[in-house]
Amino acid sequence: MIPNPLRDPRDRRLPRVPEPCALVVFGITGDLARKKLLPAVYDLANRGLLPTNFALLGLARRDWGDTDFAELARDAARKAARTPWREEVWERLAGSVRFVQGSFDDDNAFDHLADTLGELEGSHGIGGNAAFYLSIPPAMFPVVLKQMQRTGMAESTPGRWRRVVVEKPFGTDLASSRELNALVDSVFTAEDVFRIDHYLGKETVQNLMALRFANTLFEPVWNGHHVDSVQITMAEDVGIGGRAGFYEETGAARDVLQNHLLQLLALTAMEEPVEFSAEEIRTEKLKVLRAVSIPDDLRTFAVRGQYEQGWLAGQRARGYRQEEGVAADSTTETFAAVRLGVETRRWAGVPFYLRTGKRLPRRVTEIALMFKRAPHLPFADTDTQELGNNQLVVRVQPDEGVTLKFGSKVPGSVMEVRDVSMDFLYGEQFTETSPEAYERLLLDVLLGDATLFPRNAEVEASWAVIDPLEEFWAGTTPHPYRAGEWGPRAADDMLAAEGRRWRRP
Ligand SMILES: NC(=O)c1ccc[n+]([C@@H]2O[C@H](COP(=O)([O-])OP(=O)(O)OC[C@H]3O[C@@H](n4cnc5c(N)ncnc54)[C@H](OP(=O)(O)O)[C@@H]3O)[C@@H](O)[C@H]2O)c1
């Protein structure tokens, strides 16, 4: 008999729906909750990916009732939902939305929250399962975690899971991240902790693993024998928006390099995992992060910059120091670039150039493998003047896809070889649009699938890379660059020192 794949529980096409549960969001009135989390909850509900027995709880200081809260949540979800709006879907969700008012240091509020969870078990059959999302300022983590511990809310017991979602930044250096990890681990067991790096929820980042490990074409050349260098870029055209307070304290290296870029490096450089499971993938990533080397000559190979007034898309853009809330003599970097090595047999000698910045010419995130030149070209030099390195570019955002750049003959009677591009665009090959990163990651939390969440050891290994850079930069002034340029000159000099150039994505 031919097996019916639709009946096969292992069929990956069948949607995975979590067990009955509650999602508790601390900081539900904040920016992240409104822009990302609430829309993601709606989108999941709209796609039928939430369990029938589901409840959404929020805790914040404002004096709201369940109805006010349901209204705010509806507006936020409606504004930013990815999938079409269906009132009936929201109505169903709204019936299980609860708001608990109180401050994080208020014992009564947490007792009330614990009671509400208990009541929902009876009234909504959530089975005692709950995920707690810390969408709050990092300084508030200790007090909230302690409250959860005090009330017994954090305890997973047989037949009931309790999970916690921690937002970045995971500390500000190695010492503080260790402290934070120790605190989180003292309240929740390691497998119940989900650290969000939303980049890992992006479809193309996951496709990087498919590209490498599901094909025979790429892996044989995915090493230092063939790859000359790797460039990982996360560029933003926007400035800091209204987040001066946060950004002044953080800067580009802590905000992006420490997490997103090092995670992309780890996924690019890691060995094949024994199986596609959280444990094995995280093990391989950790091995890479531990093998990352920092250059001795940081003056040349670790560059930070700060944008000055300039032009972007025909509009004047003010300089960082003129942004509201930024000190007139601020030395916070809005651009960071570094050359790292990965000391493994596969990558020894291959530089990994990482860069990130704000107010760059365009918003783009990509990983580019720059291949070595052919060892011999049987053409006249003049025939190949316009031939560059072969490149494999994985574009994470926008226009998610993969581009292969290679030499081709220019049509005509003479032999002239020039670079051409072959493009794969997600939007063209698949009719289904990609879920938002938060949608995917929230679902994974509720399913208990930790594959796309970095483990604490990865976070600590990443800080071990960043700390020496921060130490070197402390007390220095970032190089200026004009808004609308690809960072400071020193970043170009960094690559020029080794005879290379940045890609212009
Ligand atoms: N926004 C983003 O795009 C983004 C991106 C990546 C990571 N993150 C991270 O996500 C977390 C949240 O960021 P956010 O931008 O959403 O922050 P936010 O807009 O400042 O929101 C903070 C939330 O915490 C609540 N809160 C603060 N102190 C409280 C207290 N003592 N008692 C009760 N509630 C309190 C606030 O509620 P009330 O003031 O209403 O009481 C508000 O709902 C942070 O860890 C941030 O680093 C944010």
Coordinates of C-alpha atoms and ligand atoms in Angstrom, one line a residue:
M1 CA 0.0 0.0 0.0
I2 CA 1.3 3.5 -0.8
P3 CA 1.6 5.4 2.4
N4 CA -0.4 8.5 2.6
P5 CA 2.0 11.3 3.4
L6 CA -0.8 13.4 4.9
R7 CA -1.3 10.8 7.6
D8 CA 2.4 10.5 8.4
P9 CA 3.1 12.4 11.6
R10 CA 6.7 12.9 10.4
D11 CA 5.5 14.8 7.4
R12 CA 7.2 18.2 7.6
R13 CA 4.4 19.8 5.6
L14 CA 1.9 19.3 8.4
P15 CA 1.9 22.4 10.6
R16 CA 3.1 21.9 14.1
V17 CA 0.8 23.3 16.6
P18 CA 1.9 23.8 20.2
E19 CA 0.2 22.2 23.2
P20 CA -2.4 24.3 25.1
C21 CA -0.5 27.1 26.8
A22 CA -0.3 30.7 27.8
L23 CA 2.1 33.4 26.6
V24 CA 2.9 36.0 29.3
V25 CA 4.5 39.2 28.0
F26 CA 6.3 41.4 30.6
G27 CA 6.5 44.9 29.0
I28 CA 3.4 44.4 26.9
T29 CA 3.0 48.1 26.4
G30 CA 6.5 48.6 25.1
D31 CA 7.9 49.2 21.6
L32 CA 8.9 45.6 20.8
A33 CA 5.6 44.1 22.1
R34 CA 3.5 46.5 20.0
K35 CA 5.6 46.3 16.8
K36 CA 6.6 42.7 16.7
L37 CA 5.2 40.4 19.4
L38 CA 1.4 41.2 19.2
P39 CA 1.4 41.2 15.4
A40 CA 3.2 37.8 15.5
V41 CA 0.7 36.4 17.9
Y42 CA -2.1 37.4 15.6
D43 CA -0.4 36.1 12.5
L44 CA 0.2 32.7 14.2
A45 CA -3.5 32.6 15.2
N46 CA -4.5 33.6 11.6
R47 CA -2.4 30.7 10.2
G48 CA -4.0 28.3 12.7
L49 CA -0.8 27.7 14.5
L50 CA -1.9 28.5 18.0
P51 CA -3.6 25.9 20.1
T52 CA -7.3 26.2 20.6
N53 CA -6.6 26.5 24.3
F54 CA -4.4 29.6 24.4
A55 CA -4.2 32.7 26.5
L56 CA -2.3 35.9 26.2
L57 CA -1.3 37.8 29.4
G58 CA 0.3 41.1 29.8
L59 CA 1.8 42.9 32.8
A60 CA 2.6 46.6 32.9
R61 CA 2.2 49.6 35.2
R62 CA -0.7 51.3 33.5
D63 CA -4.1 51.2 35.1
W64 CA -5.9 49.2 32.5
G65 CA -8.6 46.6 32.4
D66 CA -8.7 43.5 30.2
T67 CA -10.8 45.5 27.7
D68 CA -8.4 48.4 27.4
F69 CA -5.6 46.0 26.9
A70 CA -7.4 43.9 24.3
E71 CA -8.1 47.2 22.4
L72 CA -4.4 48.2 22.5
A73 CA -3.3 44.7 21.5
R74 CA -5.8 44.7 18.6
D75 CA -4.6 48.0 17.3
A76 CA -1.0 47.0 17.5
A77 CA -1.7 43.6 15.8
R78 CA -3.8 45.2 13.1
K79 CA -1.2 47.8 12.3
A80 CA 1.7 45.4 11.8
A81 CA 0.2 42.1 11.0
R82 CA 1.8 40.3 8.0
T83 CA -1.3 38.2 7.1
P84 CA -4.7 39.7 6.1
W85 CA -6.8 41.0 8.9
R86 CA -9.7 38.8 9.9
E87 CA -11.8 40.2 12.7
E88 CA -13.2 36.8 13.7
V89 CA -9.6 35.5 14.3
W90 CA -9.0 38.5 16.6
E91 CA -12.3 38.1 18.4
R92 CA -11.4 34.5 19.2
L93 CA -8.1 35.6 20.6
A94 CA -9.5 38.5 22.5
G95 CA -11.6 36.2 24.6
S96 CA -8.5 34.8 26.2
V97 CA -6.5 38.1 26.7
R98 CA -5.8 39.1 30.3
F99 CA -4.1 42.2 31.7
V100 CA -2.5 42.4 35.1
Q101 CA -1.6 45.8 36.4
G102 CA 1.5 46.4 38.5
S103 CA 5.1 47.3 38.8
F104 CA 7.8 44.6 38.7
D105 CA 8.7 45.2 42.3
D106 CA 5.1 44.7 43.4
D107 CA 4.6 41.3 45.0
N108 CA 0.8 41.6 44.8
A109 CA 1.0 42.0 41.0
F110 CA 2.9 38.8 40.7
D111 CA 0.7 37.0 43.1
H112 CA -2.2 38.2 41.0
L113 CA -0.5 37.0 37.8
A114 CA 0.2 33.6 39.3
D115 CA -3.5 33.4 40.4
T116 CA -4.7 34.4 36.9
L117 CA -2.5 31.7 35.3
G118 CA -4.1 29.2 37.7
E119 CA -7.6 30.4 36.9
L120 CA -6.9 30.2 33.1
E121 CA -5.9 26.5 33.6
G122 CA -9.5 25.9 34.8
S123 CA -11.4 28.3 32.4
H124 CA -9.3 27.9 29.3
G125 CA -7.6 24.5 29.7
I126 CA -4.1 25.9 29.1
G127 CA -2.7 22.9 30.9
G128 CA -0.4 24.9 33.2
N129 CA 2.0 25.5 30.4
A130 CA 3.4 29.0 30.0
A131 CA 6.1 31.0 28.2
F132 CA 7.3 34.2 29.8
Y133 CA 8.6 36.8 27.5
L134 CA 10.9 39.4 29.0
S135 CA 10.2 42.3 26.7
I136 CA 11.6 44.7 29.2
P137 CA 14.7 46.9 29.9
P138 CA 17.6 44.5 30.8
A139 CA 18.0 46.3 34.1
M140 CA 14.6 44.8 35.1
F141 CA 15.6 41.2 34.4
P142 CA 16.7 40.4 38.0
V143 CA 13.6 41.7 39.7
V144 CA 11.2 39.9 37.3
L145 CA 13.1 36.6 37.5
K146 CA 13.2 36.8 41.2
Q147 CA 9.4 37.4 41.3
M148 CA 8.9 34.4 39.1
Q149 CA 11.0 32.3 41.4
R150 CA 9.3 33.6 44.5
T151 CA 5.8 32.8 43.2
G152 CA 6.9 29.3 41.8
M153 CA 5.8 30.4 38.3
A154 CA 9.2 29.5 36.8
E155 CA 9.0 25.8 37.8
S156 CA 8.5 23.2 35.1
T157 CA 6.9 20.1 36.7
P158 CA 6.1 16.8 35.1
G159 CA 3.3 17.5 32.6
R160 CA 3.7 21.2 32.8
W161 CA 6.3 23.3 31.1
R162 CA 7.5 26.8 32.0
R163 CA 9.8 28.7 29.6
V164 CA 11.4 32.1 29.5
V165 CA 12.3 34.2 26.5
V166 CA 15.2 36.6 27.0
E167 CA 15.7 39.5 24.6
K168 CA 19.1 40.9 23.6
P169 CA 21.3 42.5 24.8
F170 CA 22.5 39.5 26.8
G171 CA 24.7 41.6 29.0
T172 CA 27.1 44.3 28.0
D173 CA 30.4 42.3 28.3
L174 CA 31.5 38.9 29.2
A175 CA 31.3 39.5 33.0
S176 CA 27.8 40.9 32.9
S177 CA 26.6 38.2 30.5
R178 CA 28.0 35.5 32.8
E179 CA 26.1 37.2 35.7
L180 CA 22.9 37.3 33.7
N181 CA 23.2 33.7 32.6
A182 CA 23.9 32.6 36.1
L183 CA 20.8 34.4 37.3
V184 CA 18.5 33.1 34.5
D185 CA 19.9 29.6 35.1
S186 CA 19.2 29.8 38.8
V187 CA 15.5 30.3 38.1
F188 CA 14.9 28.3 34.9
T189 CA 16.5 25.0 33.7
A190 CA 18.8 25.5 30.8
E191 CA 16.5 23.8 28.2
D192 CA 13.7 26.2 29.2
V193 CA 15.7 29.4 28.4
F194 CA 15.2 30.8 24.9
R195 CA 17.5 33.7 24.0
I196 CA 16.2 35.6 21.1
D197 CA 18.5 36.6 18.2
H198 CA 15.8 37.5 15.7
Y199 CA 18.2 37.2 12.8
L200 CA 18.2 33.4 13.3
G201 CA 14.4 33.5 12.7
K202 CA 14.9 34.8 9.2
E203 CA 14.2 32.4 6.4
T204 CA 17.5 33.0 4.5
V205 CA 19.6 32.4 7.6
Q206 CA 18.0 29.0 7.8
N207 CA 18.5 28.5 4.1
L208 CA 22.2 28.9 4.6
M209 CA 22.1 25.5 6.3
A210 CA 20.0 24.1 3.5
L211 CA 22.3 25.5 0.9
R212 CA 25.3 24.0 2.6
F213 CA 24.1 20.7 3.9
A214 CA 21.4 19.7 1.4
N215 CA 23.5 20.1 -1.8
T216 CA 26.7 18.7 -3.2
L217 CA 27.5 21.8 -5.2
F218 CA 28.7 24.2 -2.5
E219 CA 30.2 22.3 0.3
P220 CA 33.3 21.0 -1.6
V221 CA 34.4 24.7 -2.2
W222 CA 33.2 26.0 1.2
N223 CA 36.7 26.2 2.7
G224 CA 40.0 28.0 2.7
H225 CA 41.3 26.0 -0.4
H226 CA 38.8 27.9 -2.5
V227 CA 37.5 30.8 -0.4
D228 CA 39.7 33.9 -0.3
S229 CA 37.7 35.8 2.3
V230 CA 34.2 36.2 3.7
Q231 CA 32.4 39.5 4.1
I232 CA 29.4 39.7 6.4
T233 CA 27.5 43.0 6.2
M234 CA 24.5 44.3 8.1
A235 CA 23.9 47.9 6.8
E236 CA 21.0 50.1 7.8
D237 CA 20.0 53.3 6.1
V238 CA 18.1 54.6 9.2
G239 CA 19.7 56.4 12.1
I240 CA 18.9 55.7 15.7
G241 CA 15.3 56.9 15.7
G242 CA 14.0 57.6 19.1
R243 CA 16.3 55.2 20.9
A244 CA 19.2 57.5 21.8
G245 CA 19.1 56.5 25.4
F246 CA 19.6 52.8 24.5
Y247 CA 22.1 53.5 21.7
E248 CA 24.3 55.9 23.5
E249 CA 25.0 53.1 26.1
T250 CA 25.3 50.4 23.5
G251 CA 26.9 51.3 20.2
A252 CA 27.1 49.3 17.0
A253 CA 29.5 46.6 18.2
R254 CA 27.4 45.6 21.2
D255 CA 24.1 46.1 19.4
V256 CA 24.8 44.1 16.3
L257 CA 28.4 42.6 16.0
Q258 CA 28.2 40.7 19.2
N259 CA 25.0 38.9 18.3
H260 CA 23.7 39.0 14.7
L261 CA 27.0 39.2 12.9
L262 CA 28.8 36.6 15.0
Q263 CA 25.8 34.3 14.7
L264 CA 26.0 34.6 10.9
L265 CA 29.7 34.0 11.0
A266 CA 29.1 30.8 13.1
L267 CA 26.5 29.5 10.7
T268 CA 28.7 30.2 7.7
A269 CA 31.8 28.6 9.2
M270 CA 30.4 25.7 11.2
E271 CA 30.8 22.0 10.4
E272 CA 27.9 19.8 9.4
P273 CA 25.9 19.0 12.5
V274 CA 25.4 15.3 13.3
E275 CA 21.7 15.9 13.0
F276 CA 19.4 18.9 12.5
S277 CA 18.7 19.4 16.2
A278 CA 19.1 22.2 18.6
E279 CA 21.8 20.4 20.6
E280 CA 23.9 19.5 17.6
I281 CA 23.6 22.8 15.7
R282 CA 24.4 24.8 18.8
T283 CA 27.4 22.6 19.5
E284 CA 28.8 23.2 16.0
K285 CA 28.2 27.0 16.3
L286 CA 29.9 27.1 19.6
K287 CA 33.0 25.4 18.3
V288 CA 33.3 28.1 15.6
L289 CA 32.8 31.0 18.1
R290 CA 35.5 29.5 20.4
A291 CA 37.8 29.3 17.4
V292 CA 37.4 32.9 16.4
S293 CA 40.7 34.9 16.5
I294 CA 41.2 38.6 16.9
P295 CA 43.9 40.3 14.9
D296 CA 47.0 41.6 16.8
D297 CA 46.9 44.9 14.9
L298 CA 43.6 46.3 16.1
R299 CA 44.6 49.8 14.9
T300 CA 44.2 48.6 11.3
F301 CA 41.8 45.7 11.6
A302 CA 39.2 47.0 14.1
V303 CA 37.5 50.2 12.9
R304 CA 34.6 52.1 14.4
G305 CA 32.9 55.1 13.0
Q306 CA 30.2 57.7 13.7
Y307 CA 28.0 59.3 11.1
E308 CA 28.1 63.0 10.4
Q309 CA 25.6 65.1 8.6
G310 CA 25.1 64.0 5.0
W311 CA 22.6 63.0 2.3
L312 CA 20.5 59.9 2.0
A313 CA 18.0 59.2 -0.8
G314 CA 18.0 62.9 -1.7
Q315 CA 17.3 64.0 1.8
R316 CA 19.5 65.7 4.2
A317 CA 20.3 63.5 7.2
R318 CA 21.7 65.0 10.5
G319 CA 24.8 63.7 12.2
Y320 CA 24.7 61.3 15.1
R321 CA 25.8 64.0 17.6
Q322 CA 22.9 66.2 16.5
E323 CA 20.3 63.4 17.1
E324 CA 17.9 64.1 20.0
G325 CA 19.2 62.7 23.2
V326 CA 22.8 62.2 22.0
A327 CA 25.6 64.0 23.8
A328 CA 27.3 66.7 21.7
D329 CA 30.7 65.1 22.3
S330 CA 29.4 61.5 22.1
T331 CA 32.0 58.8 21.2
T332 CA 29.5 56.0 20.7
E333 CA 30.1 54.2 17.4
T334 CA 27.4 53.9 14.8
F335 CA 29.6 51.8 12.6
A336 CA 31.9 48.9 13.4
A337 CA 34.1 46.7 11.2
V338 CA 36.6 44.0 12.2
R339 CA 38.7 41.4 10.6
L340 CA 38.4 38.1 12.4
G341 CA 39.9 34.7 11.8
V342 CA 38.5 31.2 12.4
E343 CA 41.3 28.9 13.5
T344 CA 40.1 25.6 12.2
R345 CA 41.5 23.4 9.5
R346 CA 38.7 24.5 7.2
W347 CA 39.2 28.3 7.6
A348 CA 42.8 28.8 8.7
G349 CA 44.1 31.9 6.9
V350 CA 40.8 33.1 5.6
P351 CA 39.8 36.5 6.8
F352 CA 36.2 37.1 7.9
Y353 CA 35.4 40.8 7.5
L354 CA 32.4 41.9 9.5
R355 CA 30.8 45.3 9.3
T356 CA 27.7 47.0 10.5
G357 CA 26.5 50.6 10.5
K358 CA 23.7 53.1 10.6
R359 CA 23.0 55.7 7.9
L360 CA 24.8 53.7 5.3
P361 CA 23.5 54.0 1.7
R362 CA 21.0 51.2 1.9
R363 CA 19.5 48.6 4.1
V364 CA 21.0 45.2 3.4
T365 CA 22.3 42.2 5.2
E366 CA 24.4 39.7 3.4
I367 CA 27.0 37.0 3.7
A368 CA 29.4 37.0 0.7
L369 CA 31.9 34.2 0.1
M370 CA 34.7 35.7 -2.1
F371 CA 36.4 32.9 -4.0
K372 CA 40.0 32.8 -5.0
R373 CA 41.0 33.8 -8.5
A374 CA 41.5 30.9 -10.9
P375 CA 45.1 29.8 -10.5
H376 CA 45.7 30.2 -14.3
L377 CA 43.8 32.1 -17.0
P378 CA 44.4 31.0 -20.6
F379 CA 43.4 34.4 -21.9
A380 CA 45.3 37.6 -22.6
D381 CA 45.3 40.0 -19.6
T382 CA 43.2 42.5 -21.5
D383 CA 40.5 39.8 -22.0
T384 CA 39.9 39.5 -18.2
Q385 CA 40.3 43.1 -17.1
E386 CA 36.7 43.2 -15.9
L387 CA 36.7 39.8 -14.2
G388 CA 36.5 39.9 -10.4
N389 CA 36.4 37.1 -7.8
N390 CA 33.7 34.5 -8.1
Q391 CA 31.2 35.3 -5.3
L392 CA 28.4 33.5 -3.6
V393 CA 26.2 36.0 -1.8
V394 CA 23.4 35.0 0.6
R395 CA 21.1 37.9 1.0
V396 CA 19.3 37.9 4.4
Q397 CA 17.4 41.1 3.8
P398 CA 15.7 42.6 1.8
D399 CA 15.0 40.6 -1.4
E400 CA 16.0 37.4 0.4
G401 CA 17.9 35.1 -2.0
V402 CA 21.2 33.9 -3.2
T403 CA 23.4 35.3 -6.0
L404 CA 26.2 33.6 -7.7
K405 CA 28.7 35.9 -9.5
F406 CA 31.0 34.4 -12.1
G407 CA 32.8 35.2 -15.3
S408 CA 31.2 34.9 -18.7
K409 CA 32.1 35.7 -22.2
V410 CA 30.8 39.0 -23.5
P411 CA 29.0 38.3 -26.8
G412 CA 31.0 39.4 -29.8
S413 CA 33.9 38.5 -32.0
V414 CA 36.6 39.2 -29.3
M415 CA 37.3 37.1 -26.2
E416 CA 36.3 39.3 -23.3
V417 CA 35.3 37.8 -19.9
R418 CA 33.2 39.8 -17.5
D419 CA 31.3 39.2 -14.3
V420 CA 27.7 38.1 -14.5
S421 CA 25.1 37.3 -11.8
M422 CA 22.8 34.4 -11.4
D423 CA 20.0 35.2 -8.9
F424 CA 17.7 33.1 -6.8
L425 CA 15.0 35.2 -5.2
Y426 CA 12.7 33.7 -2.6
G427 CA 9.8 35.9 -3.7
E428 CA 10.0 34.5 -7.3
Q429 CA 10.5 30.8 -6.5
F430 CA 7.9 30.4 -3.7
T431 CA 4.4 31.6 -3.6
E432 CA 4.2 31.5 0.2
T433 CA 5.7 34.6 1.8
S434 CA 8.2 34.0 4.6
P435 CA 6.9 34.3 8.2
E436 CA 8.3 37.2 10.2
A437 CA 11.3 36.2 12.3
Y438 CA 9.3 36.9 15.5
E439 CA 6.4 34.8 14.3
R440 CA 8.7 31.9 13.6
L441 CA 10.6 32.2 16.9
L442 CA 7.5 32.7 19.1
L443 CA 6.1 29.5 17.6
D444 CA 9.4 27.7 18.3
V445 CA 9.3 28.8 21.9
L446 CA 5.7 27.5 22.3
L447 CA 6.8 24.2 20.6
G448 CA 9.9 24.0 22.8
D449 CA 12.2 23.9 19.7
A450 CA 15.5 25.6 20.7
T451 CA 17.3 25.1 17.4
L452 CA 17.3 28.8 16.4
F453 CA 18.2 30.2 19.9
P454 CA 21.8 30.7 21.0
R455 CA 22.9 28.9 24.1
N456 CA 24.5 30.8 26.9
A457 CA 28.0 29.4 26.1
E458 CA 27.6 30.9 22.6
V459 CA 26.7 34.3 24.1
E460 CA 29.7 34.2 26.4
A461 CA 32.0 33.1 23.5
S462 CA 30.8 36.0 21.5
W463 CA 31.5 38.5 24.3
A464 CA 35.0 37.0 24.6
V465 CA 35.4 38.3 21.0
I466 CA 33.9 41.7 21.6
D467 CA 35.5 42.6 25.0
P468 CA 39.1 43.1 23.6
L469 CA 37.7 45.3 20.8
E470 CA 35.8 47.4 23.3
E471 CA 38.8 47.6 25.4
F472 CA 40.9 48.8 22.5
W473 CA 38.3 51.4 21.4
A474 CA 37.7 52.8 24.9
G475 CA 39.0 56.3 25.1
T476 CA 39.3 56.6 21.4
T477 CA 37.1 58.7 19.1
P478 CA 35.3 56.9 16.3
H479 CA 36.3 57.8 12.7
P480 CA 33.7 60.1 11.1
Y481 CA 31.8 59.2 8.0
R482 CA 29.1 61.1 6.2
A483 CA 25.6 59.8 6.3
G484 CA 25.0 58.1 3.0
E485 CA 28.5 56.7 2.7
W486 CA 29.7 53.1 3.3
G487 CA 31.4 53.9 6.6
P488 CA 34.7 55.7 7.3
R489 CA 37.8 55.6 5.1
A490 CA 39.6 53.5 7.7
A491 CA 37.2 50.6 7.0
D492 CA 38.3 50.7 3.3
D493 CA 41.9 50.9 4.4
M494 CA 41.4 47.8 6.5
L495 CA 40.7 45.7 3.4
A496 CA 43.1 47.6 1.2
A497 CA 45.9 46.7 3.7
E498 CA 45.4 43.1 2.4
G499 CA 44.8 43.9 -1.2
R500 CA 41.0 43.6 -0.9
R501 CA 37.9 45.7 -1.2
W502 CA 34.4 45.7 0.3
R503 CA 31.6 44.7 -1.8
R504 CA 29.1 47.4 -2.6
P505 CA 25.9 45.5 -2.1
Ligands
LIG1 N1 12.3 47.8 20.4 C1 13.0 47.0 19.6 O1 12.9 47.1 18.4 C2 13.9 46.0 20.2 C3 14.7 45.2 19.4 C4 15.5 44.2 19.9 C5 15.5 44.0 21.3 N2 14.8 44.8 22.1 C6 14.8 44.5 23.5 O2 13.5 44.2 24.0 C7 13.3 44.6 25.3 C8 12.1 45.6 25.3 O3 12.4 46.7 24.5 P1 11.3 47.8 24.1 O4 12.0 48.7 23.1 O5 10.0 47.3 23.9 O6 11.3 48.7 25.5 P2 10.2 49.8 26.0 O7 9.5 50.3 24.8 O8 11.0 50.7 26.9 O9 9.2 48.9 26.8 C9 9.5 48.5 28.1 C10 8.3 47.9 28.7 O10 8.6 47.5 30.1 C11 7.6 48.0 31.0 N3 8.2 48.3 32.2 C12 9.4 49.0 32.4 N4 9.6 49.1 33.7 C13 8.6 48.5 34.4 C14 8.3 48.3 35.8 N5 9.1 48.7 36.7 N6 7.2 47.6 36.1 C15 6.4 47.2 35.1 N7 6.6 47.3 33.8 C16 7.7 48.0 33.4 C17 7.0 49.2 30.3 O11 5.6 49.3 30.7 P3 4.9 50.6 31.3 O12 5.9 51.7 31.2 O13 3.7 50.7 30.5 O14 4.6 50.2 32.7 C18 7.0 48.7 28.8 O15 5.9 47.9 28.5 C19 14.6 45.2 25.7 O16 15.3 44.3 26.4 C20 15.2 45.6 24.4 O17 16.6 45.7 24.5 C21 13.9 45.7 21.6

